[in-house]
């Protein structure tokens, strides 16, 4: 039977700056795609918000675009993946949202985190969740809403408003409010989830003041989890059969099914995940998360290094200071010089994540001279991404290779610089959209398009392998300059 005869999966990747829809067939090929951006809102310095309605409309438009060139009647199911720690409220009846979503990049809760730390809660929160008290996660965002918008929060407590991350909201919209669900890979990033118990924690809900009844029901990562309502979702009645947060979805899409398998996704931020099997591995510098839960309840965990700003730094070059006309142009511009000319850019535009964990850090460009050109600044930006990834890998077990994906993985110069920095080969798959691909794989398992993870391994193919430079002198010297600059950037907003 050909892959076309077996049907396909519609994968929806609801990212930080836009929504991508992919149609994925049985052999792992992406045969149709659509994309729609949505607005970024910055009400105050350090605050980042999204309009839930704009996310929903971008979802509809990207799916409509993908299906304009593919027969929707061949679809077997829908996979959904999403930016994780962004938190939304919506009316259970009307599905309208009373306010914009607070995005994972948002730093407004830094003082709340400090307060909780000063009150002695850090150790217990880390013990239960595998996370840190950092503005990155959803729990303090909800705590902030309760304290600063009490009229809105009263409707959460009364049961009228639901709480959820992006996938929960989209499932509610796609099913006309019938389902309020999430999975462990998203739940474990809220600060409200007991990682070893695999369930919402009453203790944590009490600490953050979040009513458990407002939270979504936990479901496996694949299976027939919900069904779309055709009057709401493009006339389609299909099972939503796979769901995962974007980074765990990319780990799945890279077929990192064995303990020790690792991947790095270059997106708005960059995220290095290692499959840790059935055990929760704790670390001061890294996070422990749920990777996925099978329909039989079996949990797989992962260790994660979360870097907040990588691709967003290149977008800032384009939109903020306008030194490149497009993100794709960055490789060509950076390639016009052989190095950064001593310029170092620390892109702590929303603080620093792993392994430094400093929400008060701010962006910094140092080493500028009269001879500095825009090409040096652009190259310094690409180098910064590789330095940030190296900092995370330096506190992880030694790897034999690193699988990469995400939009910036298409940048050959970046991949080569990354290999030189980490000292191991960088492997780029033929399909770098592995976040969406992972959602498709999960959904396909859920409806039987693929029979097992072993079946999925055969879909992964290598596009290019980047071997590191044999001489480590210059990469190490460049990284030493970076380390000095990071020290200068830390604590800047205090």
C-alpha positions as a LaTeX table, in Angstrom:
\begin{tabular}{lrrr}
\hline
Residue & $x$ (\AA) & $y$ (\AA) & $z$ (\AA) \\
\hline
Unk1 & 0.00 & 0.00 & 0.00 \\
Unk2 & 1.39 & 3.41 & $-0.91$ \\
Unk3 & 1.70 & 6.23 & 1.63 \\
Unk4 & $-1.02$ & 8.15 & $-0.22$ \\
Unk5 & $-3.39$ & 5.19 & 0.20 \\
Unk6 & $-2.80$ & 5.17 & 3.95 \\
Unk7 & $-3.83$ & 8.78 & 4.39 \\
Unk8 & $-2.10$ & 11.59 & 6.23 \\
Unk9 & $-2.02$ & 13.68 & 9.39 \\
Unk10 & $-2.68$ & 17.40 & 9.70 \\
Unk11 & $-0.08$ & 18.73 & 12.14 \\
Unk12 & $-0.60$ & 22.15 & 13.71 \\
Unk13 & 2.43 & 23.87 & 15.23 \\
Unk14 & 1.22 & 26.89 & 17.21 \\
Unk15 & 4.50 & 28.71 & 17.78 \\
Unk16 & 5.47 & 31.97 & 19.41 \\
Unk17 & 5.32 & 34.17 & 16.32 \\
Unk18 & 2.98 & 32.22 & 14.05 \\
Unk19 & 1.11 & 28.99 & 13.33 \\
Unk20 & 2.37 & 26.39 & 10.86 \\
Unk21 & 0.15 & 23.67 & 9.43 \\
Unk22 & 1.72 & 20.61 & 7.82 \\
Unk23 & 0.23 & 17.62 & 6.01 \\
Unk24 & 2.46 & 14.61 & 6.72 \\
Unk25 & 2.15 & 11.28 & 4.91 \\
Unk26 & 3.11 & 7.78 & 6.08 \\
Unk27 & 6.70 & 8.01 & 4.82 \\
Unk28 & 7.30 & 11.16 & 6.86 \\
Unk29 & 7.15 & 13.50 & 3.86 \\
Unk30 & 5.56 & 16.90 & 4.28 \\
Unk31 & 3.31 & 17.23 & 1.25 \\
Unk32 & 1.53 & 20.51 & 2.04 \\
Unk33 & 2.04 & 23.43 & 4.39 \\
Unk34 & 0.57 & 26.74 & 5.44 \\
Unk35 & 1.82 & 29.49 & 7.73 \\
Unk36 & 0.30 & 32.57 & 9.30 \\
Unk37 & 2.00 & 35.06 & 11.62 \\
Unk38 & 0.25 & 36.83 & 14.46 \\
Unk39 & 1.09 & 40.01 & 16.36 \\
Unk40 & 3.48 & 40.36 & 19.27 \\
Unk41 & 2.36 & 42.82 & 21.95 \\
Unk42 & 4.80 & 44.53 & 24.34 \\
Unk43 & 2.71 & 46.61 & 26.79 \\
Unk44 & 5.74 & 47.42 & 28.97 \\
Unk45 & 9.47 & 46.59 & 28.86 \\
Unk46 & 9.84 & 42.90 & 29.64 \\
Unk47 & 6.16 & 42.14 & 29.06 \\
Unk48 & 5.08 & 39.97 & 26.11 \\
Unk49 & 1.46 & 39.19 & 25.20 \\
Unk50 & $-0.53$ & 37.50 & 22.42 \\
Unk51 & $-4.15$ & 37.86 & 21.41 \\
Unk52 & $-5.85$ & 34.44 & 21.79 \\
Unk53 & $-8.24$ & 35.31 & 18.97 \\
Unk54 & $-5.33$ & 36.11 & 16.67 \\
Unk55 & $-3.74$ & 32.74 & 17.51 \\
Unk56 & $-7.04$ & 31.04 & 16.64 \\
Unk57 & $-7.46$ & 32.93 & 13.38 \\
Unk58 & $-3.84$ & 32.17 & 12.41 \\
Unk59 & $-4.55$ & 28.49 & 13.12 \\
Unk60 & $-7.58$ & 28.50 & 10.84 \\
Unk61 & $-5.77$ & 30.38 & 8.09 \\
Unk62 & $-2.63$ & 28.21 & 8.14 \\
Unk63 & $-4.74$ & 25.02 & 8.03 \\
Unk64 & $-6.90$ & 26.45 & 5.26 \\
Unk65 & $-3.76$ & 27.27 & 3.28 \\
Unk66 & $-2.23$ & 23.80 & 3.75 \\
Unk67 & $-5.46$ & 22.06 & 2.75 \\
Unk68 & $-5.91$ & 24.22 & $-0.33$ \\
Unk69 & $-3.45$ & 21.86 & $-2.06$ \\
Unk70 & $-4.43$ & 18.59 & $-0.37$ \\
Unk71 & $-7.60$ & 16.54 & $-0.22$ \\
Unk72 & $-8.86$ & 16.90 & 3.36 \\
Unk73 & $-10.81$ & 13.68 & 2.89 \\
Unk74 & $-7.50$ & 11.78 & 3.12 \\
Unk75 & $-6.75$ & 13.04 & 6.62 \\
Unk76 & $-6.79$ & 10.44 & 9.40 \\
Unk77 & $-6.23$ & 12.70 & 12.40 \\
Unk78 & $-4.80$ & 15.94 & 13.77 \\
Unk79 & $-1.63$ & 16.48 & 15.77 \\
Unk80 & $-1.14$ & 19.62 & 17.82 \\
Unk81 & 2.01 & 21.16 & 19.27 \\
Unk82 & 2.49 & 24.54 & 20.87 \\
Unk83 & 4.58 & 27.14 & 22.65 \\
Unk84 & 4.38 & 25.79 & 26.16 \\
Unk85 & 4.41 & 28.16 & 29.13 \\
Unk86 & 2.18 & 30.83 & 27.60 \\
Unk87 & $-1.02$ & 30.98 & 29.65 \\
Unk88 & $-4.56$ & 31.94 & 28.56 \\
Unk89 & $-8.00$ & 32.43 & 30.07 \\
Unk90 & $-11.24$ & 31.92 & 28.17 \\
Unk91 & $-14.96$ & 31.85 & 28.80 \\
Unk92 & $-16.18$ & 28.25 & 28.84 \\
Unk93 & $-19.44$ & 29.18 & 27.09 \\
Unk94 & $-18.48$ & 31.85 & 24.55 \\
Unk95 & $-14.80$ & 30.80 & 24.17 \\
Unk96 & $-13.91$ & 34.50 & 24.15 \\
Unk97 & $-10.86$ & 35.60 & 26.17 \\
Unk98 & $-11.08$ & 38.41 & 28.73 \\
Unk99 & $-7.47$ & 39.47 & 28.21 \\
Unk100 & $-4.41$ & 38.76 & 26.11 \\
Unk101 & $-2.27$ & 35.70 & 26.82 \\
Unk102 & 0.87 & 36.16 & 28.91 \\
Unk103 & 3.70 & 34.67 & 26.85 \\
Unk104 & 6.49 & 32.39 & 28.06 \\
Unk105 & 9.03 & 35.14 & 27.37 \\
Unk106 & 7.26 & 37.57 & 29.70 \\
Unk107 & 9.32 & 38.73 & 32.70 \\
Unk108 & 6.69 & 40.58 & 34.76 \\
Unk109 & 6.70 & 38.03 & 37.57 \\
Unk110 & 10.40 & 38.34 & 38.47 \\
Unk111 & 9.51 & 40.06 & 41.77 \\
Unk112 & 6.92 & 37.38 & 42.55 \\
Unk113 & 9.57 & 34.70 & 42.02 \\
Unk114 & 11.92 & 36.53 & 44.37 \\
Unk115 & 9.16 & 36.79 & 46.97 \\
Unk116 & 8.46 & 33.05 & 46.79 \\
Unk117 & 12.18 & 32.31 & 47.05 \\
Unk118 & 12.53 & 34.61 & 50.05 \\
Unk119 & 9.61 & 32.80 & 51.67 \\
Unk120 & 11.52 & 29.54 & 51.34 \\
Unk121 & 9.44 & 27.80 & 48.63 \\
Unk122 & 12.16 & 27.19 & 46.01 \\
Unk123 & 13.39 & 23.82 & 47.26 \\
Unk124 & 9.91 & 22.29 & 47.55 \\
Unk125 & 8.82 & 23.61 & 44.16 \\
Unk126 & 11.93 & 22.14 & 42.54 \\
Unk127 & 11.40 & 18.82 & 44.34 \\
Unk128 & 7.84 & 18.47 & 43.05 \\
Unk129 & 8.13 & 20.01 & 39.57 \\
Unk130 & 11.73 & 19.62 & 38.40 \\
Unk131 & 11.58 & 23.35 & 37.56 \\
Unk132 & 12.82 & 26.60 & 39.09 \\
Unk133 & 10.96 & 29.63 & 40.36 \\
Unk134 & 11.40 & 31.68 & 37.21 \\
Unk135 & 9.04 & 34.02 & 35.31 \\
Unk136 & 9.34 & 31.61 & 32.37 \\
Unk137 & 6.76 & 29.23 & 33.83 \\
Unk138 & 2.98 & 29.58 & 33.96 \\
Unk139 & 2.29 & 29.38 & 37.71 \\
Unk140 & 3.60 & 32.82 & 38.64 \\
Unk141 & 1.80 & 34.34 & 35.65 \\
Unk142 & $-1.49$ & 33.07 & 37.09 \\
Unk143 & $-0.51$ & 34.32 & 40.53 \\
Unk144 & 0.15 & 37.76 & 39.01 \\
Unk145 & $-3.29$ & 37.77 & 37.36 \\
Unk146 & $-4.97$ & 36.95 & 40.67 \\
Unk147 & $-3.16$ & 39.81 & 42.39 \\
Unk148 & $-3.41$ & 42.46 & 39.67 \\
Unk149 & $-6.71$ & 41.65 & 37.92 \\
Unk150 & $-8.98$ & 40.45 & 40.74 \\
Unk151 & $-12.25$ & 41.00 & 38.82 \\
Unk152 & $-11.06$ & 38.72 & 36.04 \\
Unk153 & $-9.71$ & 36.20 & 38.53 \\
Unk154 & $-13.02$ & 36.07 & 40.36 \\
Unk155 & $-14.53$ & 34.54 & 37.21 \\
Unk156 & $-11.79$ & 31.90 & 37.20 \\
Unk157 & $-12.67$ & 31.03 & 40.79 \\
Unk158 & $-16.39$ & 30.93 & 40.04 \\
Unk159 & $-15.79$ & 28.40 & 37.23 \\
Unk160 & $-16.77$ & 30.65 & 34.33 \\
Unk161 & $-13.25$ & 31.10 & 32.95 \\
Unk162 & $-11.01$ & 28.16 & 32.07 \\
Unk163 & $-7.21$ & 28.21 & 32.41 \\
Unk164 & $-4.92$ & 26.59 & 29.90 \\
Unk165 & $-1.86$ & 26.72 & 27.75 \\
Unk166 & $-2.12$ & 27.24 & 24.00 \\
Unk167 & $-2.98$ & 23.66 & 23.03 \\
Unk168 & $-5.82$ & 23.53 & 25.58 \\
Unk169 & $-7.24$ & 26.76 & 24.19 \\
Unk170 & $-6.99$ & 25.59 & 20.57 \\
Unk171 & $-8.61$ & 22.24 & 21.38 \\
Unk172 & $-11.46$ & 24.11 & 23.08 \\
Unk173 & $-11.89$ & 26.26 & 19.96 \\
Unk174 & $-11.59$ & 23.31 & 17.55 \\
Unk175 & $-14.19$ & 21.30 & 19.49 \\
Unk176 & $-16.57$ & 24.18 & 20.19 \\
Unk177 & $-15.81$ & 24.06 & 23.89 \\
Unk178 & $-16.53$ & 20.35 & 24.33 \\
Unk179 & $-13.03$ & 19.45 & 25.58 \\
Unk180 & $-10.78$ & 21.07 & 28.18 \\
Unk181 & $-7.66$ & 18.89 & 28.09 \\
Unk182 & $-3.88$ & 18.98 & 28.19 \\
Unk183 & $-1.01$ & 16.50 & 28.25 \\
Unk184 & 1.89 & 15.95 & 30.65 \\
Unk185 & 4.48 & 17.71 & 28.47 \\
Unk186 & 2.56 & 20.96 & 28.78 \\
Unk187 & 1.24 & 20.44 & 32.31 \\
Unk188 & 4.73 & 19.85 & 33.67 \\
Unk189 & 5.77 & 23.40 & 32.66 \\
Unk190 & 3.14 & 25.19 & 34.74 \\
Unk191 & 4.71 & 24.82 & 38.24 \\
Unk192 & 1.41 & 23.12 & 39.19 \\
Unk193 & 2.29 & 19.53 & 38.20 \\
Unk194 & 3.85 & 16.86 & 40.41 \\
Unk195 & 6.38 & 15.30 & 38.05 \\
Unk196 & 6.79 & 11.92 & 39.73 \\
Unk197 & 3.09 & 11.52 & 40.55 \\
Unk198 & 2.16 & 12.54 & 36.99 \\
Unk199 & $-0.78$ & 14.67 & 38.13 \\
Unk200 & $-1.79$ & 18.16 & 39.19 \\
Unk201 & $-0.57$ & 18.93 & 42.71 \\
Unk202 & $-3.04$ & 20.19 & 45.30 \\
Unk203 & $-0.10$ & 21.58 & 47.29 \\
Unk204 & 1.19 & 23.61 & 44.34 \\
Unk205 & $-2.27$ & 24.82 & 43.34 \\
Unk206 & $-2.67$ & 26.11 & 46.88 \\
Unk207 & 0.75 & 27.78 & 46.86 \\
Unk208 & 0.05 & 29.66 & 43.63 \\
Unk209 & $-3.61$ & 30.26 & 44.41 \\
Unk210 & $-4.91$ & 28.42 & 41.35 \\
Unk211 & $-8.24$ & 26.53 & 41.61 \\
Unk212 & $-7.64$ & 23.01 & 40.38 \\
Unk213 & $-11.12$ & 22.86 & 38.82 \\
Unk214 & $-10.03$ & 25.59 & 36.38 \\
Unk215 & $-7.22$ & 23.41 & 35.02 \\
Unk216 & $-7.64$ & 21.01 & 32.09 \\
Unk217 & $-8.04$ & 17.26 & 32.32 \\
Unk218 & $-4.81$ & 15.30 & 31.71 \\
Unk219 & $-4.84$ & 12.95 & 28.69 \\
Unk220 & $-2.15$ & 10.74 & 27.07 \\
Unk221 & 0.04 & 12.17 & 24.31 \\
Unk222 & $-1.56$ & 9.97 & 21.68 \\
Unk223 & $-4.89$ & 8.24 & 21.20 \\
Unk224 & $-8.29$ & 9.64 & 20.25 \\
Unk225 & $-8.13$ & 12.57 & 22.64 \\
Unk226 & $-10.85$ & 14.85 & 21.24 \\
Unk227 & $-12.91$ & 15.36 & 18.08 \\
Unk228 & $-13.16$ & 18.56 & 16.07 \\
Unk229 & $-16.51$ & 20.25 & 15.50 \\
Unk230 & $-17.08$ & 20.83 & 11.76 \\
Unk231 & $-19.10$ & 23.99 & 12.37 \\
Unk232 & $-16.07$ & 25.51 & 14.09 \\
Unk233 & $-13.08$ & 23.92 & 12.38 \\
Unk234 & $-13.14$ & 24.16 & 8.59 \\
Unk235 & $-15.99$ & 21.69 & 8.15 \\
Unk236 & $-13.84$ & 18.85 & 9.48 \\
Unk237 & $-14.82$ & 16.19 & 11.99 \\
Unk238 & $-11.52$ & 14.50 & 12.84 \\
Unk239 & $-9.88$ & 13.01 & 15.91 \\
Unk240 & $-7.27$ & 15.15 & 17.62 \\
Unk241 & $-5.02$ & 12.15 & 18.19 \\
Unk242 & $-1.67$ & 13.60 & 19.23 \\
Unk243 & $-0.59$ & 16.53 & 21.38 \\
Unk244 & 2.68 & 17.70 & 22.95 \\
Unk245 & 4.51 & 20.84 & 23.91 \\
Unk246 & 6.81 & 22.01 & 21.15 \\
Unk247 & 10.14 & 20.85 & 22.56 \\
Unk248 & 8.98 & 17.39 & 23.55 \\
Unk249 & 7.29 & 17.17 & 20.16 \\
Unk250 & 10.61 & 17.95 & 18.45 \\
Unk251 & 12.32 & 15.27 & 20.58 \\
Unk252 & 9.69 & 12.82 & 19.32 \\
Unk253 & 10.00 & 14.12 & 15.76 \\
Unk254 & 13.77 & 13.52 & 15.86 \\
Unk255 & 12.94 & 9.91 & 16.86 \\
Unk256 & 14.87 & 10.35 & 20.14 \\
Unk257 & 13.06 & 7.40 & 21.68 \\
Unk258 & 16.00 & 5.88 & 23.58 \\
Unk259 & 17.51 & 7.05 & 26.85 \\
Unk260 & 20.41 & 9.41 & 26.11 \\
Unk261 & 19.11 & 10.58 & 22.71 \\
Unk262 & 19.39 & 14.41 & 22.41 \\
Unk263 & 18.27 & 17.18 & 20.13 \\
Unk264 & 18.55 & 20.98 & 19.86 \\
Unk265 & 15.73 & 23.01 & 18.35 \\
Unk266 & 16.54 & 26.48 & 17.05 \\
Unk267 & 13.37 & 28.55 & 17.21 \\
Unk268 & 12.48 & 31.83 & 18.90 \\
Unk269 & 14.58 & 30.37 & 21.71 \\
Unk270 & 16.65 & 27.20 & 21.64 \\
Unk271 & 15.95 & 24.08 & 23.61 \\
Unk272 & 18.25 & 21.12 & 24.20 \\
Unk273 & 16.43 & 18.00 & 25.40 \\
Unk274 & 17.81 & 14.60 & 26.37 \\
Unk275 & 15.59 & 11.55 & 26.82 \\
Unk276 & 16.12 & 10.24 & 30.38 \\
Unk277 & 13.80 & 7.25 & 30.07 \\
Unk278 & 11.67 & 6.30 & 33.06 \\
Unk279 & 13.70 & 8.31 & 35.59 \\
Unk280 & 13.54 & 11.97 & 36.61 \\
Unk281 & 17.10 & 13.35 & 36.50 \\
Unk282 & 17.53 & 16.51 & 38.57 \\
Unk283 & 20.18 & 19.19 & 38.10 \\
Unk284 & 20.90 & 22.67 & 39.42 \\
Unk285 & 21.45 & 24.07 & 35.92 \\
Unk286 & 18.89 & 22.07 & 33.91 \\
Unk287 & 15.18 & 21.34 & 34.14 \\
Unk288 & 13.47 & 17.98 & 34.48 \\
Unk289 & 10.28 & 17.53 & 32.46 \\
Unk290 & 7.81 & 14.94 & 31.30 \\
Unk291 & 8.55 & 14.02 & 27.69 \\
Unk292 & 5.37 & 12.05 & 26.97 \\
Unk293 & 2.88 & 9.60 & 28.45 \\
Unk294 & 1.70 & 6.58 & 26.50 \\
Unk295 & $-1.97$ & 5.51 & 26.50 \\
Unk296 & $-1.04$ & 2.71 & 28.97 \\
Unk297 & 0.21 & 5.35 & 31.43 \\
Unk298 & 3.95 & 4.74 & 30.92 \\
Unk299 & 5.88 & 7.98 & 31.44 \\
Unk300 & 9.05 & 9.03 & 29.62 \\
Unk301 & 11.04 & 11.94 & 31.08 \\
Unk302 & 13.63 & 14.33 & 29.72 \\
Unk303 & 16.30 & 16.74 & 30.90 \\
Unk304 & 16.11 & 20.19 & 29.32 \\
Unk305 & 18.24 & 23.26 & 28.85 \\
Unk306 & 16.00 & 26.20 & 27.92 \\
Unk307 & 17.56 & 29.20 & 26.17 \\
Unk308 & 15.11 & 32.08 & 25.89 \\
Unk309 & 16.44 & 34.11 & 22.94 \\
Unk310 & 18.24 & 32.73 & 19.89 \\
Unk311 & 16.16 & 33.05 & 16.71 \\
Unk312 & 14.45 & 36.02 & 18.37 \\
Unk313 & 17.84 & 37.77 & 18.37 \\
Unk314 & 18.00 & 37.49 & 14.58 \\
Unk315 & 14.41 & 38.77 & 14.39 \\
Unk316 & 15.54 & 41.71 & 16.54 \\
Unk317 & 18.29 & 42.45 & 14.02 \\
Unk318 & 15.57 & 42.58 & 11.38 \\
Unk319 & 12.78 & 44.37 & 13.25 \\
Unk320 & 14.47 & 46.19 & 16.11 \\
Unk321 & 17.61 & 47.72 & 14.63 \\
Unk322 & 16.94 & 46.81 & 10.99 \\
Unk323 & 20.45 & 45.68 & 10.04 \\
Unk324 & 19.10 & 42.78 & 7.95 \\
Unk325 & 16.08 & 42.76 & 5.69 \\
Unk326 & 15.09 & 39.18 & 6.48 \\
Unk327 & 16.06 & 36.37 & 8.83 \\
Unk328 & 17.31 & 34.34 & 5.85 \\
Unk329 & 19.70 & 37.17 & 4.92 \\
Unk330 & 21.65 & 36.72 & 8.16 \\
Unk331 & 23.72 & 33.81 & 6.84 \\
Unk332 & 24.79 & 35.67 & 3.70 \\
Unk333 & 25.68 & 38.84 & 5.63 \\
Unk334 & 27.57 & 36.95 & 8.36 \\
Unk335 & 29.52 & 34.99 & 5.73 \\
Unk336 & 31.06 & 38.18 & 4.32 \\
Unk337 & 33.45 & 38.29 & 7.31 \\
Unk338 & 35.63 & 35.49 & 8.67 \\
Unk339 & 34.88 & 36.26 & 12.31 \\
Unk340 & 33.02 & 38.76 & 14.48 \\
Unk341 & 35.97 & 41.12 & 14.74 \\
Unk342 & 35.96 & 40.75 & 18.52 \\
Unk343 & 32.30 & 41.75 & 18.85 \\
Unk344 & 30.28 & 39.72 & 21.35 \\
Unk345 & 26.47 & 39.93 & 21.58 \\
Unk346 & 24.75 & 38.52 & 24.67 \\
Unk347 & 21.08 & 38.29 & 23.56 \\
Unk348 & 19.59 & 38.40 & 27.07 \\
Unk349 & 16.61 & 40.32 & 25.68 \\
Unk350 & 14.25 & 38.61 & 28.16 \\
Unk351 & 16.81 & 37.57 & 30.78 \\
Unk352 & 18.97 & 34.46 & 30.70 \\
Unk353 & 17.71 & 30.89 & 30.92 \\
Unk354 & 19.81 & 27.74 & 31.35 \\
Unk355 & 22.37 & 27.37 & 32.74 \\
Unk356 & 22.57 & 30.91 & 34.23 \\
Unk357 & 18.91 & 31.49 & 35.23 \\
Unk358 & 19.04 & 35.26 & 35.65 \\
Unk359 & 15.76 & 37.08 & 34.88 \\
Unk360 & 17.54 & 40.39 & 35.61 \\
Unk361 & 20.14 & 39.94 & 32.84 \\
Unk362 & 19.80 & 42.20 & 29.81 \\
Unk363 & 21.16 & 42.24 & 26.26 \\
Unk364 & 24.69 & 43.48 & 25.69 \\
Unk365 & 26.95 & 44.13 & 22.70 \\
Unk366 & 30.63 & 44.63 & 23.52 \\
Unk367 & 33.91 & 44.80 & 21.62 \\
Unk368 & 32.75 & 47.43 & 19.12 \\
Unk369 & 35.49 & 49.41 & 17.37 \\
Unk370 & 35.58 & 51.96 & 14.58 \\
Unk371 & 36.05 & 49.07 & 12.18 \\
Unk372 & 32.93 & 47.19 & 13.31 \\
Unk373 & 30.39 & 46.66 & 10.53 \\
Unk374 & 26.87 & 45.26 & 10.45 \\
Unk375 & 28.36 & 41.97 & 9.21 \\
Unk376 & 30.36 & 41.65 & 12.43 \\
Unk377 & 27.22 & 42.26 & 14.52 \\
Unk378 & 25.24 & 39.71 & 12.50 \\
Unk379 & 28.00 & 37.12 & 12.79 \\
Unk380 & 28.26 & 37.82 & 16.52 \\
Unk381 & 24.53 & 37.07 & 16.76 \\
Unk382 & 24.94 & 33.65 & 15.12 \\
Unk383 & 27.97 & 32.95 & 17.30 \\
Unk384 & 25.95 & 33.88 & 20.41 \\
Unk385 & 23.41 & 31.17 & 19.58 \\
Unk386 & 26.17 & 28.56 & 19.42 \\
Unk387 & 27.75 & 29.82 & 22.66 \\
Unk388 & 24.41 & 29.57 & 24.47 \\
Unk389 & 23.94 & 25.99 & 23.28 \\
Unk390 & 27.49 & 25.10 & 24.30 \\
Unk391 & 26.88 & 26.49 & 27.80 \\
Unk392 & 23.96 & 24.08 & 28.20 \\
Unk393 & 25.76 & 21.08 & 26.72 \\
Unk394 & 28.73 & 21.72 & 29.02 \\
Unk395 & 26.51 & 20.76 & 31.99 \\
Unk396 & 24.98 & 17.72 & 30.25 \\
Unk397 & 26.53 & 14.27 & 29.86 \\
Unk398 & 28.95 & 14.13 & 26.94 \\
Unk399 & 27.22 & 13.56 & 23.59 \\
Unk400 & 28.53 & 11.66 & 20.59 \\
Unk401 & 26.53 & 13.87 & 18.23 \\
Unk402 & 23.78 & 16.50 & 18.31 \\
Unk403 & 20.64 & 16.36 & 16.19 \\
Unk404 & 19.40 & 19.83 & 15.26 \\
Unk405 & 16.15 & 21.17 & 13.87 \\
Unk406 & 14.01 & 24.29 & 13.70 \\
Unk407 & 14.13 & 27.16 & 11.23 \\
Unk408 & 17.72 & 28.28 & 11.90 \\
Unk409 & 19.01 & 24.72 & 11.41 \\
Unk410 & 18.78 & 25.44 & 7.68 \\
Unk411 & 21.64 & 27.94 & 8.19 \\
Unk412 & 24.81 & 26.08 & 7.18 \\
Unk413 & 27.10 & 28.64 & 8.80 \\
Unk414 & 25.26 & 28.35 & 12.11 \\
Unk415 & 25.46 & 24.54 & 12.04 \\
Unk416 & 29.19 & 24.62 & 11.32 \\
Unk417 & 29.83 & 27.19 & 14.05 \\
Unk418 & 27.79 & 25.00 & 16.41 \\
Unk419 & 29.84 & 21.89 & 15.62 \\
Unk420 & 33.06 & 23.86 & 16.16 \\
Unk421 & 31.81 & 25.10 & 19.55 \\
Unk422 & 30.51 & 21.82 & 20.97 \\
Unk423 & 33.23 & 19.64 & 19.48 \\
Unk424 & 30.90 & 16.89 & 18.22 \\
Unk425 & 29.22 & 16.38 & 14.85 \\
Unk426 & 25.98 & 18.24 & 14.26 \\
Unk427 & 23.41 & 16.20 & 12.33 \\
Unk428 & 20.65 & 17.94 & 10.40 \\
Unk429 & 17.74 & 15.80 & 9.19 \\
Unk430 & 16.12 & 16.14 & 5.80 \\
Unk431 & 13.01 & 17.50 & 7.53 \\
Unk432 & 13.98 & 20.27 & 9.97 \\
Unk433 & 10.35 & 21.05 & 10.90 \\
Unk434 & 10.53 & 18.32 & 13.52 \\
Unk435 & 8.26 & 20.11 & 15.99 \\
Unk436 & 5.34 & 19.73 & 13.62 \\
Unk437 & 6.61 & 16.34 & 12.51 \\
Unk438 & 6.56 & 15.10 & 16.11 \\
Unk439 & 2.94 & 16.18 & 16.45 \\
Unk440 & 2.17 & 14.25 & 13.27 \\
Unk441 & 3.98 & 11.16 & 14.56 \\
Unk442 & 2.06 & 11.27 & 17.85 \\
Unk443 & $-1.24$ & 11.72 & 16.02 \\
Unk444 & $-0.39$ & 8.96 & 13.57 \\
Unk445 & 0.32 & 6.56 & 16.43 \\
Unk446 & $-3.00$ & 7.61 & 17.92 \\
Unk447 & $-4.98$ & 6.52 & 14.87 \\
Unk448 & $-2.77$ & 3.62 & 13.72 \\
Unk449 & $-1.13$ & 5.31 & 10.73 \\
Unk450 & 2.14 & 4.14 & 12.30 \\
Unk451 & 2.17 & 0.99 & 14.39 \\
Unk452 & 5.06 & 1.77 & 16.74 \\
Unk453 & 8.05 & 4.01 & 17.41 \\
Unk454 & 10.20 & 1.46 & 15.55 \\
Unk455 & 8.01 & 2.13 & 12.51 \\
Unk456 & 8.72 & 5.85 & 12.90 \\
Unk457 & 12.51 & 5.50 & 13.09 \\
Unk458 & 12.64 & 4.61 & 9.41 \\
Unk459 & 11.26 & 8.02 & 8.44 \\
Unk460 & 14.33 & 9.90 & 9.82 \\
Unk461 & 16.94 & 10.67 & 7.15 \\
Unk462 & 20.16 & 12.67 & 7.34 \\
Unk463 & 20.47 & 15.79 & 5.19 \\
Unk464 & 23.96 & 16.89 & 6.24 \\
Unk465 & 26.53 & 16.20 & 8.93 \\
Unk466 & 28.74 & 19.08 & 10.13 \\
Unk467 & 32.03 & 17.89 & 11.61 \\
Unk468 & 33.83 & 20.10 & 14.16 \\
Unk469 & 37.13 & 21.83 & 13.45 \\
Unk470 & 40.10 & 19.72 & 14.52 \\
Unk471 & 41.78 & 22.71 & 16.19 \\
Unk472 & 39.85 & 23.87 & 19.29 \\
Unk473 & 42.00 & 26.96 & 19.93 \\
Unk474 & 39.86 & 29.63 & 18.27 \\
Unk475 & 36.43 & 28.22 & 19.32 \\
Unk476 & 37.63 & 28.06 & 22.92 \\
Unk477 & 39.05 & 31.60 & 22.81 \\
Unk478 & 35.82 & 32.95 & 21.36 \\
Unk479 & 33.81 & 31.16 & 24.04 \\
Unk480 & 36.05 & 32.63 & 26.76 \\
Unk481 & 35.24 & 36.16 & 25.47 \\
Unk482 & 31.55 & 35.22 & 25.54 \\
Unk483 & 31.79 & 34.07 & 29.16 \\
Unk484 & 33.28 & 37.43 & 30.17 \\
Unk485 & 30.46 & 39.26 & 28.38 \\
Unk486 & 27.75 & 37.12 & 30.05 \\
Unk487 & 29.14 & 38.15 & 33.45 \\
Unk488 & 28.73 & 41.81 & 32.45 \\
Unk489 & 25.12 & 41.25 & 31.29 \\
Unk490 & 23.98 & 39.53 & 34.49 \\
Unk491 & 22.02 & 41.43 & 37.15 \\
Unk492 & 21.68 & 44.48 & 34.89 \\
Unk493 & 18.03 & 45.21 & 35.71 \\
Unk494 & 18.42 & 44.99 & 39.50 \\
\hline
\end{tabular}
